[in-house]
C-alpha positions in Angstrom: 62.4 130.8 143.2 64.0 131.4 139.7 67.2 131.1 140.9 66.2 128.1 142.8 65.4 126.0 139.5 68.4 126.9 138.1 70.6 126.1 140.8 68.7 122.5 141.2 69.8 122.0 137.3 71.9 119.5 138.3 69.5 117.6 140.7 66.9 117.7 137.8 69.0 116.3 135.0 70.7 113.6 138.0 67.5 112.2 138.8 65.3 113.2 135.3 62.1 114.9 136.8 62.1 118.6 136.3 59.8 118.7 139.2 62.9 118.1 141.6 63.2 121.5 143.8 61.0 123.2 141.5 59.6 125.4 144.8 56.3 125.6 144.1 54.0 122.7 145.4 51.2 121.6 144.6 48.0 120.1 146.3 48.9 116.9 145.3 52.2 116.6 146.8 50.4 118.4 149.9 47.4 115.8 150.4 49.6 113.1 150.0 52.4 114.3 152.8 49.4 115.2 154.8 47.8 111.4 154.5 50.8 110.3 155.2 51.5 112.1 158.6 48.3 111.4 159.6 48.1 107.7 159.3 51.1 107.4 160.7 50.5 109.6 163.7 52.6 112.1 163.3 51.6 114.9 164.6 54.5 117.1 166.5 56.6 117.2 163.3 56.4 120.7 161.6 56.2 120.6 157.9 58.1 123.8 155.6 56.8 124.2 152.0 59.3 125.9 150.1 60.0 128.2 153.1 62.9 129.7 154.4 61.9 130.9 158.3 65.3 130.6 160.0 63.8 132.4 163.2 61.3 129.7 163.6 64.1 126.7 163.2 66.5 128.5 165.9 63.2 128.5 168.0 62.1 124.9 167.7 65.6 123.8 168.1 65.5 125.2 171.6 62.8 123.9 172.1 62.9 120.3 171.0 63.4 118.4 173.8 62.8 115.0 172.5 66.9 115.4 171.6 69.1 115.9 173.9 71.0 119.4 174.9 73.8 117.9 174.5 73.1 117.3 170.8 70.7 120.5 170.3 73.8 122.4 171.4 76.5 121.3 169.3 75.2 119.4 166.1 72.3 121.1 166.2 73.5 124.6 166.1 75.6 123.7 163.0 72.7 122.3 161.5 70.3 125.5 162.3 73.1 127.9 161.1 73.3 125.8 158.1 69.8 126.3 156.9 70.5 130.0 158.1 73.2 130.6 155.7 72.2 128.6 152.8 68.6 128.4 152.4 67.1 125.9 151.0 64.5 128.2 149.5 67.5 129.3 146.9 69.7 126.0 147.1 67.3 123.5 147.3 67.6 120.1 149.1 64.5 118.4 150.7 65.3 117.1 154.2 64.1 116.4 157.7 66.1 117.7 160.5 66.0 116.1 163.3 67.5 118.9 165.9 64.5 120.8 165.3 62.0 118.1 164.1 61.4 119.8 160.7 60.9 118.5 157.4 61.4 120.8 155.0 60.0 119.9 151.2 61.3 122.0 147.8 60.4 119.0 145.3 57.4 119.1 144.1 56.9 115.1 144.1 54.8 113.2 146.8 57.5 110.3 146.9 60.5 112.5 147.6 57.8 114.4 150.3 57.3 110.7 151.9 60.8 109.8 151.9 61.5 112.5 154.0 59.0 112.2 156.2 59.6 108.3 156.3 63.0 109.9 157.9 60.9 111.6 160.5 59.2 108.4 161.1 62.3 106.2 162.0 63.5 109.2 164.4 60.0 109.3 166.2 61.2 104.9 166.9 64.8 105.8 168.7 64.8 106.1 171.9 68.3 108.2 171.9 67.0 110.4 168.9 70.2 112.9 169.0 72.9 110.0 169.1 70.9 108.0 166.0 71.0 111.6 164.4 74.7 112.2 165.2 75.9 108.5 163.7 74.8 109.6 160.6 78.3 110.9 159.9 79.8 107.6 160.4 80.2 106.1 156.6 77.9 103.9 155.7 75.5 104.9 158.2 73.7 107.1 156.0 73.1 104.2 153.4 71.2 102.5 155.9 69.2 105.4 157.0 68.1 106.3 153.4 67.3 102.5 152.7 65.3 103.2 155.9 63.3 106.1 154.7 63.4 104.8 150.8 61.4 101.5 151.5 58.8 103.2 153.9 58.0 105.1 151.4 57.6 102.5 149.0 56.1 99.8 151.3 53.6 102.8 152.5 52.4 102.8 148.7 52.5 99.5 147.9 50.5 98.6 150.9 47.5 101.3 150.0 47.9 100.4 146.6 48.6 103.9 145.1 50.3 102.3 142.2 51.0 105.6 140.1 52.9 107.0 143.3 54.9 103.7 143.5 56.1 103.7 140.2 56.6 107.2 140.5 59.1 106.0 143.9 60.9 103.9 142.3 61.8 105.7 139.3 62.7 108.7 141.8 63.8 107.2 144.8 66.2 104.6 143.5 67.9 107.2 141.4 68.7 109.2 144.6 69.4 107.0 147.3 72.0 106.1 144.5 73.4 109.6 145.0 74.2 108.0 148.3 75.8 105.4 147.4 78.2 107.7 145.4 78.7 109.7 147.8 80.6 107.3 150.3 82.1 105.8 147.1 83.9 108.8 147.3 85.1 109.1 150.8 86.9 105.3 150.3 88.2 106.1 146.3 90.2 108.6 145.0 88.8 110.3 141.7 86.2 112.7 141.3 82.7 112.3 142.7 80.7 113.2 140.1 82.0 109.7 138.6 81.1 107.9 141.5 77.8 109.4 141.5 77.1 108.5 137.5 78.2 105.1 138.0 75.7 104.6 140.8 72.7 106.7 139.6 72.9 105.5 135.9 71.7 101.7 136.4 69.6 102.8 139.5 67.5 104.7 136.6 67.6 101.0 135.2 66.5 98.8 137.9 64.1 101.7 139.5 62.2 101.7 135.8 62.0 98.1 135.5 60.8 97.4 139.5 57.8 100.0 137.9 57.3 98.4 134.7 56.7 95.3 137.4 53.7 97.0 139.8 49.9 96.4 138.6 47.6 99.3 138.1 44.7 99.8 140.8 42.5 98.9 138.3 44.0 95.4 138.2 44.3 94.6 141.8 40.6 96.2 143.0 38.7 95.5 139.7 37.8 98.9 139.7 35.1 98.0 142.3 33.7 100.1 145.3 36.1 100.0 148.4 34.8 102.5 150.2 31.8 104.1 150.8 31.6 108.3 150.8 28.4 110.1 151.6 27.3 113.0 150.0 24.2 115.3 149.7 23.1 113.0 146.9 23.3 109.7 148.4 26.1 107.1 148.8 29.2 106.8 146.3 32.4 104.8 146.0 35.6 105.6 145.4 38.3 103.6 144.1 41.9 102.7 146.2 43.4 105.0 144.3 40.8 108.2 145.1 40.5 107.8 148.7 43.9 108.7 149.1 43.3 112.1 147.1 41.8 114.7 149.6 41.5 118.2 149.4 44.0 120.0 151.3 46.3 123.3 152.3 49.6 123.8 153.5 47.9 126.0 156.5 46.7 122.8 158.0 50.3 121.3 158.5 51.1 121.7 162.4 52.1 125.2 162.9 54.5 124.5 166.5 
């Protein structure tokens, strides 16, 4: 895990949290990914914490059937010996792949967690999961994908009103679909990518800290009033918007297929 923050350097300074694949997560990021996945239903999608269990992603992409063999068996084994090769455990990267149905998390940052499972979402809505996976390499397609994934996340947020988190998204997740955008830059331009990638990610810091600047604390939109009642051994509470999205939680209760 040493190595691992000093390989993500790079992604740190790119998108200015030093919390970007810092492999080691916390319950907060955890609670928040579980909430998440639970009100959204999703309960066949296997979560990886900072893990690196190649043996259990060649298993689950044999045995994945909600994409195609056709798919599993071509894309999918690149995809599988990818992770194999170059974990993400020392390299970084959070993702969800959709061969095996596995989003794996090395950020600790609840936004970045629910982008990628906002991913995992919009694969559970195609009907042709594997071909919606495979168009991905088709340029542009990606954009759209991310923008997908990036306002989920956000609208998720918004619509619980978990304003710290939002501000938190769009100070983090405008930065990096940016990183998109600067990579297909550099499929159509000639000149080097890191360029491409500055010139995108630079006023996406911009716009992504002014769209937070714009979003109302908790406090302002619930008055700091009771919104929901919790009972306890010493009679009934309340707990703000903001707290009952906070629960305790582990990475051992994350689906375990």
């Amino acid at each position: 895990d040493i190595l691992g923050n000093i390989f993500s350097i790079p992604s740190k300074i790119l998108l200015l949290h030093w919390k970007v694949d810092r492999h080691n997560i916390s319950s907060n990021t955890v609670s928040s990914l579980r909430r998440y996945l639970a009100d959204n239903e999703m309960n066949s999608v296997k979560v990886r914490l900072n893990e690196y269990a190649p043996g259990g992603e060649w298993s689950r992409l044999f045995r994945n059937k909600s994409v195609g063999a056709g798919w599993r068996y071509t894309l999918g084994l690149f995809s599988a010996l990818g992770y194999t090769i170059f974990p993400g455990r020392l390299f970084g990267g959070d993702n969800f792949n959709p061969f095996t149905d596995t989003i794996s998390i090395y950020s600790d940052l609840p936004t970045i967690a629910m982008h990628e499972a906002g991913h995992a979402k919009d694969a559970t809505m195609r009907t042709y999961r594997g071909t919606y996976a495979a168009i991905r390499l088709i340029p542009l397609v990606a954009l759209y994908q991310e923008a997908l994934a990036t306002g989920d996340a956000i609208g998720y947020l918004r619509d619980k009103q978990i304003t710290e988190k939002e501000k938190e998204a769009y100070k983090i997740l405008y930065p990096a679909y940016a990183t998109y955008i600067g990579g297909e830059a550099s499929t159509f331009f000639d000149g080097p990518g890191y360029l491409f990638t500055l010139a995108a990610v630079i006023p996406a810091h911009i716009i992504g800290r002014c769209k937070a600047a714009g979003v109302n604390d908790v406090s302002e939109k619930s008055g700091g009033q009771c919104v929901q009642p919790v009972e306890n051994k010493t009679g009934a509470s309340c707990t703000t918007l903001q707290d009952s999205v906070t629960v305790p939680a582990s990475s051992d209760e994350f689906p375990q297929q």
